[in-house]
C-alpha positions as a Python dict, from the first residue, in 0.01 Angstrom:
ca = {
    (1, 'M'): (0, 0, 0),
    (2, 'P'): (-156, 243, 251),
    (3, 'S'): (-490, 404, 178),
    (4, 'E'): (-556, 777, 186),
    (5, 'K'): (-730, 741, 521),
    (6, 'Q'): (-432, 561, 671),
    (7, 'V'): (-191, 827, 541),
    (8, 'W'): (-412, 1106, 679),
    (9, 'L'): (-432, 937, 1020),
    (10, 'A'): (-54, 894, 1028),
    (11, 'A'): (-2, 1258, 925),
    (12, 'D'): (-241, 1373, 1201),
    (13, 'E'): (-49, 1164, 1453),
    (14, 'V'): (284, 1313, 1346),
    (15, 'H'): (133, 1661, 1357),
    (16, 'Q'): (11, 1605, 1713),
    (17, 'T'): (368, 1533, 1827),
    (18, 'G'): (471, 1885, 1727),
    (19, 'E'): (723, 1755, 1474),
    (20, 'R'): (736, 1867, 1111),
    (21, 'V'): (504, 1654, 896),
    (22, 'T'): (726, 1502, 628),
    (23, 'Q'): (701, 1200, 403),
    (24, 'E'): (987, 1038, 592),
    (25, 'R'): (811, 1065, 930),
    (26, 'V'): (473, 956, 791),
    (27, 'I'): (624, 655, 613),
    (28, 'A'): (819, 560, 926),
    (29, 'L'): (497, 567, 1130),
    (30, 'L'): (310, 363, 866),
    (31, 'Q'): (587, 104, 865),
    (32, 'K'): (573, 92, 1244),
    (33, 'R'): (201, 11, 1210),
    (34, 'G'): (284, -262, 957),
    (35, 'R'): (136, -83, 657),
    (36, 'G'): (453, 14, 468),
    (37, 'G'): (441, 260, 183),
    (38, 'S'): (682, 441, -49),
    (39, 'T'): (717, 810, -135),
    (40, 'R'): (531, 745, -463),
    (41, 'Q'): (238, 588, -273),
    (42, 'V'): (231, 822, 27),
    (43, 'G'): (314, 1151, -149),
    (44, 'P'): (-23, 1218, -324),
    (45, 'H'): (-223, 1138, -8),
    (46, 'L'): (5, 1353, 208),
    (47, 'L'): (-30, 1637, -43),
    (48, 'S'): (-410, 1622, -18),
    (49, 'W'): (-382, 1616, 363),
    (50, 'K'): (-165, 1931, 366),
    (51, 'V'): (-410, 2110, 137),
    (52, 'A'): (-712, 2001, 341),
    (53, 'R'): (-550, 2096, 670),
    (54, 'N'): (-393, 2415, 529),
    (55, 'Y'): (-79, 2277, 690),
    (56, 'R'): (196, 2524, 779),
    (57, 'P'): (530, 2374, 900),
    (58, 'R'): (641, 2513, 1233),
    (59, 'L'): (946, 2732, 1235),
    (60, 'E'): (1268, 2554, 1344),
    (61, 'V'): (1421, 2763, 1623),
    (62, 'K'): (1659, 2518, 1786),
    (63, 'G'): (1983, 2674, 1901),
    (64, 'L'): (1834, 3009, 2001),
    (65, 'P'): (1784, 3117, 2365),
    (66, 'E'): (1445, 3009, 2499),
    (67, 'R'): (1317, 3367, 2533),
    (68, 'L'): (1412, 3448, 2173),
    (69, 'Q'): (1253, 3126, 2052),
    (70, 'G'): (916, 3228, 2192),
    (71, 'E'): (940, 3582, 2060),
    (72, 'L'): (1049, 3468, 1714),
    (73, 'V'): (774, 3208, 1687),
    (74, 'A'): (513, 3459, 1803),
    (75, 'F'): (639, 3720, 1558),
    (76, 'V'): (640, 3479, 1264),
    (77, 'E'): (291, 3358, 1355),
    (78, 'R'): (162, 3717, 1365),
    (79, 'V'): (323, 3794, 1030),
    (80, 'W'): (178, 3476, 881),
    (81, 'D'): (-172, 3552, 1010),
    (82, 'V'): (-160, 3901, 861),
    (83, 'A'): (-40, 3759, 530),
    (84, 'L'): (-327, 3511, 522),
    (85, 'V'): (-579, 3783, 586),
    (86, 'E'): (-438, 3997, 306),
    (87, 'A'): (-426, 3697, 73),
    (88, 'S'): (-786, 3606, 146),
    (89, 'L'): (-892, 3959, 55),
    (90, 'R'): (-702, 3956, -274),
    (91, 'Y'): (-779, 3613, -403),
    (92, 'K'): (-1078, 3390, -428),
    (93, 'D'): (-1098, 3063, -240),
    (94, 'D'): (-1010, 2852, -541),
    (95, 'R'): (-700, 3065, -616),
    (96, 'L'): (-583, 3031, -254),
    (97, 'K'): (-636, 2655, -265),
    (98, 'V'): (-419, 2628, -576),
    (99, 'E'): (-147, 2835, -408),
    (100, 'I'): (-149, 2615, -97),
    (101, 'E'): (-142, 2301, -309),
    (102, 'G'): (154, 2432, -508),
    (103, 'R'): (342, 2516, -189),
    (104, 'A'): (281, 2170, -47),
    (105, 'A'): (383, 2007, -375),
    (106, 'R'): (709, 2201, -384),
    (107, 'E'): (783, 2095, -27),
    (108, 'L'): (728, 1730, -118),
    (109, 'M'): (941, 1764, -431),
    (110, 'D'): (1222, 1931, -236),
    (111, 'E'): (1215, 1652, 20),
    (112, 'T'): (1225, 1388, -254),
    (113, 'F'): (1511, 1571, -426),
    (114, 'V'): (1714, 1579, -103),
    (115, 'N'): (1656, 1207, -47),
    (116, 'E'): (1765, 1132, -405),
    (117, 'E'): (2076, 1347, -365),
    (118, 'V'): (2172, 1159, -48),
    (119, 'A'): (2118, 825, -222),
    (120, 'I'): (2329, 935, -521),
    (121, 'R'): (2616, 1047, -298),
    (122, 'E'): (2603, 725, -96),
    (123, 'N'): (2607, 527, -420),
    (124, 'E'): (2909, 721, -548),
    (125, 'T'): (3089, 658, -218),
    (126, 'L'): (3015, 286, -243),
    (127, 'K'): (3140, 275, -603),
    (128, 'S'): (3461, 453, -503),
    (129, 'R'): (3518, 214, -212),
    (130, 'L'): (3445, -85, -439),
    (131, 'A'): (3706, 38, -688),
    (132, 'E'): (3958, 74, -403),
    (133, 'M'): (3878, -277, -281),
    (134, 'E'): (3924, -419, -631),
    (135, 'V'): (4271, -260, -647),
    (136, 'E'): (4352, -396, -302),
    (137, 'M'): (4229, -743, -400),
    (138, 'A'): (4436, -739, -718),
    (139, 'A'): (4746, -646, -517),
    (140, 'L'): (4667, -918, -264),
    (141, 'R'): (4617, -1181, -537),
    (142, 'K'): (4952, -1086, -691),
    (143, 'R'): (5123, -1104, -354),
    (144, 'V'): (4977, -1450, -288),
    (145, 'S'): (5073, -1563, -638),
    (146, 'D'): (5429, -1439, -586),
    (147, 'M'): (5450, -1616, -251),
    (148, 'V'): (5325, -1944, -402),
    (149, 'A'): (5571, -1915, -691),
    (150, 'H'): (5858, -1838, -452),
    (151, 'E'): (5769, -2139, -235),
    (152, 'F'): (5755, -2367, -542),
    (153, 'W'): (6089, -2257, -684),
    (154, 'D'): (6255, -2276, -343),
    (155, 'R'): (6126, -2633, -315),
    (156, 'V'): (6269, -2710, -659),
    (157, 'M'): (6604, -2563, -556),
    (158, 'R'): (6611, -2770, -237),
    (159, 'E'): (6532, -3078, -443),
    (160, 'I'): (6824, -3001, -675),
    (161, 'E'): (7050, -2942, -376),
    (162, 'G'): (6960, -3288, -253),
    (163, 'V'): (7066, -3460, -575),
    (164, 'L'): (7371, -3254, -677),
    (165, 'P'): (7710, -3388, -570),
    (166, 'E'): (7928, -3174, -349),
    (167, 'S'): (8257, -3275, -510),
    (168, 'G'): (8165, -3315, -876),
    (169, 'W'): (8027, -3073, -1133),
    (170, 'V'): (7701, -3125, -1325),
    (171, 'P'): (7622, -2934, -1648),
    (172, 'D'): (7306, -2726, -1644),
    (173, 'H'): (7137, -2944, -1905),
    (174, 'G'): (7205, -3246, -1686),
    (175, 'V'): (7029, -3100, -1381),
    (176, 'L'): (6689, -3168, -1537),
    (177, 'D'): (6764, -3539, -1560),
    (178, 'L'): (6821, -3554, -1182),
    (179, 'L'): (6475, -3422, -1088),
    (180, 'P'): (6175, -3652, -1030),
    (181, 'P'): (5907, -3653, -1305),
    (182, 'S'): (5640, -3551, -1049),
    (183, 'L'): (5813, -3215, -999),
    (184, 'A'): (5825, -3155, -1374),
    (185, 'R'): (5452, -3233, -1400),
    (186, 'E'): (5373, -2992, -1117),
    (187, 'A'): (5571, -2719, -1294),
    (188, 'I'): (5372, -2777, -1615),
    (189, 'A'): (5047, -2756, -1418),
    (190, 'R'): (5162, -2416, -1289),
    (191, 'D'): (5228, -2306, -1648),
    (192, 'K'): (5600, -2280, -1563),
    (193, 'P'): (5770, -2584, -1723),
    (194, 'L'): (6116, -2673, -1591),
    (195, 'T'): (6328, -2554, -1881),
    (196, 'R'): (6703, -2512, -1893),
    (197, 'G'): (6666, -2134, -1902),
    (198, 'R'): (6436, -2117, -1599),
    (199, 'L'): (6658, -2347, -1395),
    (200, 'N'): (6968, -2142, -1478),
    (201, 'K'): (6786, -1822, -1377),
    (202, 'Q'): (6660, -1959, -1046),
    (203, 'M'): (6985, -2138, -962),
    (204, 'G'): (7183, -1825, -1053),
    (205, 'I'): (6977, -1625, -800),
    (206, 'R'): (7068, -1876, -526),
    (207, 'V'): (7433, -1873, -627),
    (208, 'T'): (7436, -1493, -602),
    (209, 'H'): (7295, -1519, -250),
    (210, 'T'): (7534, -1805, -162),
    (211, 'K'): (7252, -2052, -113),
    (212, 'Y'): (7247, -2420, -206),
    (213, 'F'): (7487, -2417, -506),
    (214, 'V'): (7820, -2309, -651),
    (215, 'S'): (7845, -2246, -1025),
    (216, 'E'): (8128, -2241, -1278),
    (217, 'E'): (8132, -2097, -1627),
    (218, 'R'): (8337, -2298, -1872),
    (219, 'E'): (8521, -2173, -2182),
    (220, 'D'): (8276, -2349, -2411),
    (221, 'G'): (7994, -2134, -2266),
    (222, 'G'): (7844, -2409, -2052),
    (223, 'T'): (7740, -2361, -1689),
    (224, 'F'): (7817, -2626, -1432),
    (225, 'Y'): (7687, -2665, -1079),
    (226, 'R'): (7770, -2854, -762),
    (227, 'R'): (7622, -2851, -414),
    (228, 'R'): (7763, -2587, -180),
    (229, 'A'): (7978, -2745, 90),
    (230, 'G'): (7833, -2758, 441),
}
């Protein structure tokens, strides 16, 4: 935590560069010197420095022609000097000190408010991006899950193709008996047990796309399958 003396020295150094003396610049200089400091720690000391130095921020004239810059600065300085003279005639020293202190305090508060506004907006942007990423991750997880499920069922269908005869018909309830127990256990682990209904659905999809099997509906309502030739 920087002391008042360290803050004053840093403020003097910033002032000597010709730049505007702000909390941000003073804190940056303190951190460069290895002393650190937050706005809560530096603010009161910087306020007392501005009051003691009767600090007046220089007018920002960037963007104007050089000749106009000089004239504008000179004009503002003349106006300011006249205003100080008039103020000193109207008010006592203690009243002027209070006015200067209030002006410096408002400047510090405005600077803090701006910094807080920037932080709030950055936080809102991060929250929005996080929400977008969560949606993207959910879509990606579903896509991966669908791909894994598709690969599993295609493997089951190829296994059935390998055990079904090409010339004879097998009833749908008999297909389960042809599959190895390890495949049934894997299906249970995936929370998708190999039931008669699921097999009929998946095999029906392949039949529709002329893959692996040929099916036949019998008059008694049963479905029979055989391996597709070739």
